[in-house]
Amino acid sequence: MNRVLSGCRILVTGGAGFIGSNLVESFLNSGNYVVCLDNFSTGKRENLQGFIKNRDFRLIEGDIRNYPDCEKAVQGIDYVFHQAALGSVPRSIKDPMTSADVNIGGFVKMLFASKEAHVRRFIYAASSSTYGDHPDLPKVEEKIGNPLSPYGITKYVDELFATNFAAIYGIETVGLRYFNVFGRRQDPMGAYAAVIPLFVRKLMQHEAPVINGDGSYSRDFTYIDNVVQANHLAALATNKSAVNQVYNVAHGERTTLNELFYMIRELVGETDKKVLKINPVYGPSRAGDIPHSLASIKKAERLLGYNPSYNIKQGMAEAVRWYKANL
Ligand SMILES: NC(=O)c1ccc[n+]([C@@H]2O[C@H](COP(=O)([O-])OP(=O)(O)OC[C@H]3O[C@@H](n4cnc5c(N)ncnc54)[C@H](O)[C@@H]3O)[C@@H](O)[C@H]2O)c1
């Protein structure tokens, strides 16, 4: 059993989203009071259904770009888990101004409000996109390249602000660079749906998913429960050298898009044999995409005690089971 945070007052921004709602659920289960700040731009009310009536849960409908909303949300809070952002590389290429407003402007407002409220620690969702065009594999935290997308820039700028705020104001921060997270409640709909829920939905509808490129691009797909574990540990870390750092949060294994497709097809096909005959359609590569991504998780193992419980196969079995029951 991993160590869990309990008996604290927690703010999860973006708590109605995929990762945020899983954090809210876990923090409530481990005995915390949880506030969620969300504007429902990509998050969903149904993601909060399981706990909206819980007396230890409070929803603040507001926007991280609006400083009074940030101030209200951090009142009396011990730990902030900042997840609110506009995800997706293609979205940021289409509309870089809104991505920058939310992901940088909103981030700084949340960070400043947290500093003013003297929260114990500000833990935030960083991203593997920060590695940009750096060719090394596996990715180690201190070696990053030039960003490949506006989204990647926003996430790197957040890290710079967090490091700077720690130095000049003394606020404790921890950045978690998530690598392609998947699992229950990840949205399979819309133009910017992530690859795993999109493949699952297409196959369940007996349609052929489109793979961008030739399917040889690879990612370190990370099951949501590993991410939840890393967030608990980031708050619990007491060693000074573990704080004001960024960490890769992944499983540390690489899967190509072709391998991913066949893994999902087999799992969806277990209960629907027609699916086993569907093959992917190949389309052009997408601008801003990194060809390969694989994390070294040594730093998180060493300084946080991170020990991911699910590999991709175990996580995918859980995720597909959830989609079969909920789509
Ligand atoms: N999913 C991944 O694979 C992945 C990988 C790397 C980093 N991240 C980061 O993790 C975080 C969570 O991602 P997710 O996949 O759960 O995305 P998501 O879209 O499901 O969740 C984001 C949440 O933030 C809320 N939000 C957006 N703009 C807001 C604003 N202006 N004010 C208040 N709330 C706002 C949305 O409504 C949503 O509930 C993001 O910061 C994202 O950049 C995710």
PDB file of N, CA, C and O and ligand atoms in Angstrom, residues 14 16-19 38-43 62-65 83-85 102 125-127 151 155 178 180-181, ligand 1:
ATOM      1  N   GLY A  14      -9.118  22.372 -11.941  1.00  0.00           N
ATOM      2  CA  GLY A  14      -9.376  21.438 -13.050  1.00  0.00           C
ATOM      3  C   GLY A  14      -9.908  20.109 -12.539  1.00  0.00           C
ATOM      4  O   GLY A  14      -9.755  19.067 -13.181  1.00  0.00           O
ATOM      5  N   ALA A  16     -12.783  18.901 -12.438  1.00  0.00           N
ATOM      6  CA  ALA A  16     -13.853  18.248 -13.204  1.00  0.00           C
ATOM      7  C   ALA A  16     -13.303  17.564 -14.456  1.00  0.00           C
ATOM      8  O   ALA A  16     -14.049  16.983 -15.239  1.00  0.00           O
ATOM      9  N   GLY A  17     -12.005  17.646 -14.646  1.00  0.00           N
ATOM     10  CA  GLY A  17     -11.385  17.028 -15.823  1.00  0.00           C
ATOM     11  C   GLY A  17     -10.980  15.591 -15.541  1.00  0.00           C
ATOM     12  O   GLY A  17     -11.287  15.024 -14.489  1.00  0.00           O
ATOM     13  N   PHE A  18     -10.288  15.020 -16.498  1.00  0.00           N
ATOM     14  CA  PHE A  18      -9.879  13.619 -16.403  1.00  0.00           C
ATOM     15  C   PHE A  18      -8.958  13.388 -15.192  1.00  0.00           C
ATOM     16  O   PHE A  18      -9.314  12.667 -14.252  1.00  0.00           O
ATOM     17  N   ILE A  19      -7.797  13.993 -15.191  1.00  0.00           N
ATOM     18  CA  ILE A  19      -6.839  13.733 -14.108  1.00  0.00           C
ATOM     19  C   ILE A  19      -7.346  14.339 -12.797  1.00  0.00           C
ATOM     20  O   ILE A  19      -7.313  13.700 -11.741  1.00  0.00           O
ATOM     21  N   ASP A  38     -13.153  24.861 -11.134  1.00  0.00           N
ATOM     22  CA  ASP A  38     -13.207  24.480 -12.543  1.00  0.00           C
ATOM     23  C   ASP A  38     -14.198  25.373 -13.283  1.00  0.00           C
ATOM     24  O   ASP A  38     -15.205  25.789 -12.700  1.00  0.00           O
ATOM     25  N   ASN A  39     -13.909  25.664 -14.547  1.00  0.00           N
ATOM     26  CA  ASN A  39     -14.864  26.447 -15.343  1.00  0.00           C
ATOM     27  C   ASN A  39     -15.611  25.580 -16.361  1.00  0.00           C
ATOM     28  O   ASN A  39     -16.335  26.094 -17.202  1.00  0.00           O
ATOM     29  N   PHE A  40     -15.426  24.279 -16.302  1.00  0.00           N
ATOM     30  CA  PHE A  40     -16.102  23.310 -17.168  1.00  0.00           C
ATOM     31  C   PHE A  40     -15.860  23.570 -18.658  1.00  0.00           C
ATOM     32  O   PHE A  40     -16.706  23.267 -19.475  1.00  0.00           O
ATOM     33  N   SER A  41     -14.721  24.136 -18.998  1.00  0.00           N
ATOM     34  CA  SER A  41     -14.453  24.365 -20.425  1.00  0.00           C
ATOM     35  C   SER A  41     -14.181  23.043 -21.136  1.00  0.00           C
ATOM     36  O   SER A  41     -14.654  22.829 -22.243  1.00  0.00           O
ATOM     37  N   THR A  42     -13.431  22.148 -20.520  1.00  0.00           N
ATOM     38  CA  THR A  42     -13.275  20.796 -21.072  1.00  0.00           C
ATOM     39  C   THR A  42     -13.690  19.747 -20.047  1.00  0.00           C
ATOM     40  O   THR A  42     -13.892  18.585 -20.403  1.00  0.00           O
ATOM     41  N   GLY A  43     -13.822  20.130 -18.798  1.00  0.00           N
ATOM     42  CA  GLY A  43     -14.245  19.194 -17.756  1.00  0.00           C
ATOM     43  C   GLY A  43     -15.754  18.995 -17.809  1.00  0.00           C
ATOM     44  O   GLY A  43     -16.473  19.745 -18.470  1.00  0.00           O
ATOM     45  N   GLY A  62     -15.507  28.542 -11.357  1.00  0.00           N
ATOM     46  CA  GLY A  62     -14.779  29.788 -11.606  1.00  0.00           C
ATOM     47  C   GLY A  62     -13.643  29.548 -12.565  1.00  0.00           C
ATOM     48  O   GLY A  62     -13.415  28.425 -13.024  1.00  0.00           O
ATOM     49  N   ASP A  63     -12.919  30.631 -12.844  1.00  0.00           N
ATOM     50  CA  ASP A  63     -11.903  30.599 -13.904  1.00  0.00           C
ATOM     51  C   ASP A  63     -10.548  31.002 -13.333  1.00  0.00           C
ATOM     52  O   ASP A  63     -10.450  32.038 -12.641  1.00  0.00           O
ATOM     53  N   ILE A  64      -9.527  30.241 -13.620  1.00  0.00           N
ATOM     54  CA  ILE A  64      -8.188  30.568 -13.089  1.00  0.00           C
ATOM     55  C   ILE A  64      -7.638  31.850 -13.707  1.00  0.00           C
ATOM     56  O   ILE A  64      -6.644  32.383 -13.242  1.00  0.00           O
ATOM     57  N   ARG A  65      -8.283  32.350 -14.768  1.00  0.00           N
ATOM     58  CA  ARG A  65      -7.844  33.638 -15.334  1.00  0.00           C
ATOM     59  C   ARG A  65      -8.424  34.808 -14.553  1.00  0.00           C
ATOM     60  O   ARG A  65      -8.095  35.957 -14.814  1.00  0.00           O
ATOM     61  N   GLN A  83      -4.216  21.462 -11.775  1.00  0.00           N
ATOM     62  CA  GLN A  83      -4.382  20.671 -13.004  1.00  0.00           C
ATOM     63  C   GLN A  83      -5.040  21.478 -14.118  1.00  0.00           C
ATOM     64  O   GLN A  83      -4.954  21.102 -15.285  1.00  0.00           O
ATOM     65  N   ALA A  84      -5.720  22.568 -13.785  1.00  0.00           N
ATOM     66  CA  ALA A  84      -6.493  23.302 -14.799  1.00  0.00           C
ATOM     67  C   ALA A  84      -5.571  23.849 -15.877  1.00  0.00           C
ATOM     68  O   ALA A  84      -4.584  24.535 -15.593  1.00  0.00           O
ATOM     69  N   ALA A  85      -5.888  23.530 -17.112  1.00  0.00           N
ATOM     70  CA  ALA A  85      -5.121  24.014 -18.263  1.00  0.00           C
ATOM     71  C   ALA A  85      -5.878  23.586 -19.506  1.00  0.00           C
ATOM     72  O   ALA A  85      -6.792  22.762 -19.442  1.00  0.00           O
ATOM     73  N   VAL A 102      -4.683  30.769 -20.510  1.00  0.00           N
ATOM     74  CA  VAL A 102      -5.074  29.831 -19.446  1.00  0.00           C
ATOM     75  C   VAL A 102      -3.839  29.190 -18.827  1.00  0.00           C
ATOM     76  O   VAL A 102      -3.669  29.192 -17.607  1.00  0.00           O
ATOM     77  N   ALA A 125       0.640  20.230 -12.577  1.00  0.00           N
ATOM     78  CA  ALA A 125       0.756  19.341 -13.738  1.00  0.00           C
ATOM     79  C   ALA A 125       1.671  19.986 -14.759  1.00  0.00           C
ATOM     80  O   ALA A 125       1.314  20.965 -15.408  1.00  0.00           O
ATOM     81  N   ALA A 126       2.875  19.453 -14.877  1.00  0.00           N
ATOM     82  CA  ALA A 126       3.772  19.850 -15.962  1.00  0.00           C
ATOM     83  C   ALA A 126       3.597  18.807 -17.071  1.00  0.00           C
ATOM     84  O   ALA A 126       2.654  18.012 -17.031  1.00  0.00           O
ATOM     85  N   SER A 127       4.496  18.815 -18.051  1.00  0.00           N
ATOM     86  CA  SER A 127       4.231  17.933 -19.205  1.00  0.00           C
ATOM     87  C   SER A 127       5.506  17.453 -19.879  1.00  0.00           C
ATOM     88  O   SER A 127       6.505  18.182 -19.955  1.00  0.00           O
ATOM     89  N   TYR A 151       1.684  24.726 -26.849  1.00  0.00           N
ATOM     90  CA  TYR A 151       1.364  24.017 -25.603  1.00  0.00           C
ATOM     91  C   TYR A 151       2.640  23.701 -24.820  1.00  0.00           C
ATOM     92  O   TYR A 151       2.735  23.945 -23.617  1.00  0.00           O
ATOM     93  N   LYS A 155       3.817  24.984 -20.924  1.00  0.00           N
ATOM     94  CA  LYS A 155       4.121  24.107 -19.798  1.00  0.00           C
ATOM     95  C   LYS A 155       5.537  24.354 -19.277  1.00  0.00           C
ATOM     96  O   LYS A 155       5.793  24.236 -18.075  1.00  0.00           O
ATOM     97  N   TYR A 178       3.813  14.877 -16.577  1.00  0.00           N
ATOM     98  CA  TYR A 178       3.052  13.694 -16.957  1.00  0.00           C
ATOM     99  C   TYR A 178       3.389  13.296 -18.390  1.00  0.00           C
ATOM    100  O   TYR A 178       3.509  14.150 -19.280  1.00  0.00           O
ATOM    101  N   ASN A 180       1.703  11.192 -21.361  1.00  0.00           N
ATOM    102  CA  ASN A 180       0.526  10.531 -21.978  1.00  0.00           C
ATOM    103  C   ASN A 180      -0.285   9.676 -20.997  1.00  0.00           C
ATOM    104  O   ASN A 180      -0.212   8.444 -21.007  1.00  0.00           O
ATOM    105  N   VAL A 181      -1.049  10.369 -20.185  1.00  0.00           N
ATOM    106  CA  VAL A 181      -1.843   9.691 -19.163  1.00  0.00           C
ATOM    107  C   VAL A 181      -3.115   9.118 -19.783  1.00  0.00           C
ATOM    108  O   VAL A 181      -3.699   9.709 -20.696  1.00  0.00           O
TER     109      VAL A 181
HETATM  110  N1  LIG B   1      -3.699  13.907 -20.057  1.00  0.00           N
HETATM  111  C1  LIG B   1      -2.402  13.881 -20.283  1.00  0.00           C
HETATM  112  O1  LIG B   1      -1.886  12.924 -20.881  1.00  0.00           O
HETATM  113  C2  LIG B   1      -1.510  14.985 -19.810  1.00  0.00           C
HETATM  114  C3  LIG B   1      -0.139  14.928 -20.115  1.00  0.00           C
HETATM  115  C4  LIG B   1       0.689  15.962 -19.671  1.00  0.00           C
HETATM  116  C5  LIG B   1       0.162  16.995 -18.912  1.00  0.00           C
HETATM  117  N2  LIG B   1      -1.179  17.027 -18.663  1.00  0.00           N
HETATM  118  C6  LIG B   1      -1.703  18.155 -17.867  1.00  0.00           C
HETATM  119  O2  LIG B   1      -2.523  17.638 -16.839  1.00  0.00           O
HETATM  120  C7  LIG B   1      -3.564  18.559 -16.531  1.00  0.00           C
HETATM  121  C8  LIG B   1      -4.914  17.873 -16.583  1.00  0.00           C
HETATM  122  O3  LIG B   1      -5.108  17.347 -17.892  1.00  0.00           O
HETATM  123  P1  LIG B   1      -6.371  16.454 -18.270  1.00  0.00           P
HETATM  124  O4  LIG B   1      -5.914  15.458 -19.265  1.00  0.00           O
HETATM  125  O5  LIG B   1      -7.082  16.000 -17.049  1.00  0.00           O
HETATM  126  O6  LIG B   1      -7.261  17.522 -19.049  1.00  0.00           O
HETATM  127  P2  LIG B   1      -8.816  17.876 -18.914  1.00  0.00           P
HETATM  128  O7  LIG B   1      -9.118  18.767 -20.080  1.00  0.00           O
HETATM  129  O8  LIG B   1      -9.623  16.630 -18.746  1.00  0.00           O
HETATM  130  O9  LIG B   1      -8.848  18.689 -17.557  1.00  0.00           O
HETATM  131  C9  LIG B   1      -8.544  20.048 -17.458  1.00  0.00           C
HETATM  132  C10 LIG B   1      -9.562  20.683 -16.536  1.00  0.00           C
HETATM  133  O10 LIG B   1      -9.223  22.072 -16.373  1.00  0.00           O
HETATM  134  C11 LIG B   1     -10.422  22.847 -16.485  1.00  0.00           C
HETATM  135  N3  LIG B   1     -10.057  24.182 -16.961  1.00  0.00           N
HETATM  136  C12 LIG B   1      -9.546  24.540 -18.175  1.00  0.00           C
HETATM  137  N4  LIG B   1      -9.392  25.865 -18.258  1.00  0.00           N
HETATM  138  C13 LIG B   1      -9.797  26.374 -17.059  1.00  0.00           C
HETATM  139  C14 LIG B   1      -9.881  27.691 -16.537  1.00  0.00           C
HETATM  140  N5  LIG B   1      -9.540  28.749 -17.275  1.00  0.00           N
HETATM  141  N6  LIG B   1     -10.338  27.849 -15.274  1.00  0.00           N
HETATM  142  C15 LIG B   1     -10.726  26.784 -14.525  1.00  0.00           C
HETATM  143  N7  LIG B   1     -10.676  25.505 -14.982  1.00  0.00           N
HETATM  144  C16 LIG B   1     -10.226  25.309 -16.218  1.00  0.00           C
HETATM  145  C17 LIG B   1     -11.260  22.086 -17.496  1.00  0.00           C
HETATM  146  O11 LIG B   1     -12.629  22.410 -17.466  1.00  0.00           O
HETATM  147  C18 LIG B   1     -10.989  20.643 -17.085  1.00  0.00           C
HETATM  148  O12 LIG B   1     -11.876  20.220 -16.090  1.00  0.00           O
HETATM  149  C19 LIG B   1      -3.381  19.711 -17.509  1.00  0.00           C
HETATM  150  O13 LIG B   1      -2.623  20.707 -16.872  1.00  0.00           O
HETATM  151  C20 LIG B   1      -2.591  19.096 -18.643  1.00  0.00           C
HETATM  152  O14 LIG B   1      -1.838  20.070 -19.337  1.00  0.00           O
HETATM  153  C21 LIG B   1      -2.021  16.060 -19.087  1.00  0.00           C
END
